[in-house]
C-alpha cells in the first residue's frame, strides 16, 4: 500500500512541477485543474493507506508517523495545508462526500 501511496505522491509532484513551469497565457488554468485533480487522487490513496494503520490520537501524533513525515517532507508548502486538513479530518473520523473534483 505504501508503494501506491508514494506513486500517487510522485504523480502529484510531477503535476506540481508542470504548474510551476506554465505561463499564465499557456494554459495555466488547465494545469491548475489537473493539479487539483491529482491532489484529490493522492488524498484518496492516502485515505486507503490511513485505514490500514493504527489511528493516531490527534494531529500532532499523526504528523509523527514515519510515513506521514516522509510525505510532508516531500509536499510543496502550498499543498501542506490542504493535506494537513485532510489528515485532521481523517483523525477526527470525518469522511467528506465525493464530488465532481474526485471524478
Coordinates of C-alpha atoms in Angstrom, one line a residue:
X1 CA 0.0 0.0 0.0
X2 CA 2.9 2.4 0.7
X3 CA 4.2 1.8 -2.8
X4 CA 0.8 3.1 -4.2
X5 CA 0.9 6.0 -1.8
X6 CA 4.3 7.2 -2.9
X7 CA 3.5 6.6 -6.6
X8 CA 0.4 8.9 -6.1
X9 CA 2.6 11.4 -4.4
X10 CA 5.1 11.4 -7.3
X11 CA 2.3 11.9 -9.8
X12 CA 1.1 14.9 -7.8
X13 CA 4.6 16.3 -7.6
X14 CA 5.1 15.9 -11.4
X15 CA 1.9 17.9 -11.9
X16 CA 3.1 20.5 -9.3
X17 CA 6.3 21.0 -11.3
X18 CA 4.3 21.4 -14.5
X19 CA 2.2 24.1 -12.8
X20 CA 5.3 25.9 -11.8
X21 CA 6.6 26.0 -15.4
X22 CA 3.3 27.0 -17.0
X23 CA 2.9 30.6 -18.1
X24 CA -0.4 32.3 -17.5
X25 CA -1.0 32.5 -21.2
X26 CA -0.1 28.9 -21.8
X27 CA -3.0 27.0 -20.2
X28 CA -2.3 27.7 -16.6
X29 CA -6.0 27.2 -15.7
X30 CA -6.0 23.7 -17.2
X31 CA -2.8 22.9 -15.4
X32 CA -4.3 24.1 -12.1
X33 CA -7.4 22.0 -12.7
X34 CA -5.1 19.0 -13.3
X35 CA -3.2 19.8 -10.1
X36 CA -6.4 19.9 -8.1
X37 CA -7.5 16.6 -9.6
X38 CA -4.1 14.9 -8.8
X39 CA -4.2 16.2 -5.3
X40 CA -7.5 14.6 -4.6
X41 CA -6.5 11.4 -6.3
X42 CA -3.5 11.4 -3.9
X43 CA -5.8 12.0 -1.0
X44 CA -8.0 9.1 -1.9
X45 CA -4.9 6.8 -1.9
X46 CA -3.8 8.4 1.3
X47 CA -7.2 7.6 2.9
X48 CA -6.9 4.0 1.8
X49 CA -3.4 3.8 3.4
X50 CA -4.6 5.6 6.5
X51 CA -7.3 3.0 7.2
X52 CA -4.5 0.3 7.4
X53 CA -2.7 2.0 10.3
X54 CA -3.5 2.4 13.9
X55 CA -5.4 5.7 14.1
X56 CA -3.4 8.5 15.8
X57 CA -5.0 10.2 18.8
X58 CA -4.5 13.7 17.4
X59 CA -3.0 15.7 14.5
X60 CA 0.4 16.0 16.3
X61 CA 0.6 12.3 16.8
X62 CA -0.4 11.7 13.2
X63 CA 2.4 14.0 12.0
X64 CA 4.9 11.9 13.9
X65 CA 4.1 8.8 11.9
X66 CA 7.2 8.0 9.8
X67 CA 5.3 7.6 6.5
X68 CA 3.3 10.8 7.1
X69 CA 6.6 12.6 8.0
X70 CA 8.1 11.5 4.7
X71 CA 5.1 12.6 2.7
X72 CA 5.1 16.0 4.4
X73 CA 8.8 16.5 3.7
X74 CA 8.1 15.9 0.0
X75 CA 5.0 18.0 -0.3
X76 CA 5.4 21.6 -1.6
X77 CA 4.5 24.1 1.1
X78 CA 1.3 25.3 -0.6
X79 CA 0.0 21.7 -0.6
X80 CA 0.8 21.1 3.0
X81 CA -2.1 22.9 4.5
X82 CA -4.8 21.1 2.5
X83 CA -3.0 17.8 3.3
X84 CA -3.0 18.7 7.0
X85 CA -6.7 19.5 6.9
X86 CA -7.4 16.1 5.2
X87 CA -5.3 14.3 7.8
X88 CA -7.0 16.1 10.7
X89 CA -10.5 15.2 9.3
X90 CA -9.4 11.6 9.0
X91 CA -8.1 11.5 12.6
X92 CA -11.4 13.0 13.7
X93 CA -13.3 10.4 11.7
X94 CA -14.9 12.8 9.3
X95 CA -15.4 11.4 5.8
X96 CA -16.1 14.1 3.2
X97 CA -18.5 13.2 0.4
X98 CA -17.0 12.8 -3.0
X99 CA -18.0 15.4 -5.5
X100 CA -17.0 16.3 -9.1
X101 CA -13.4 17.0 -8.3
X102 CA -12.8 13.4 -7.4
X103 CA -14.0 12.2 -10.8

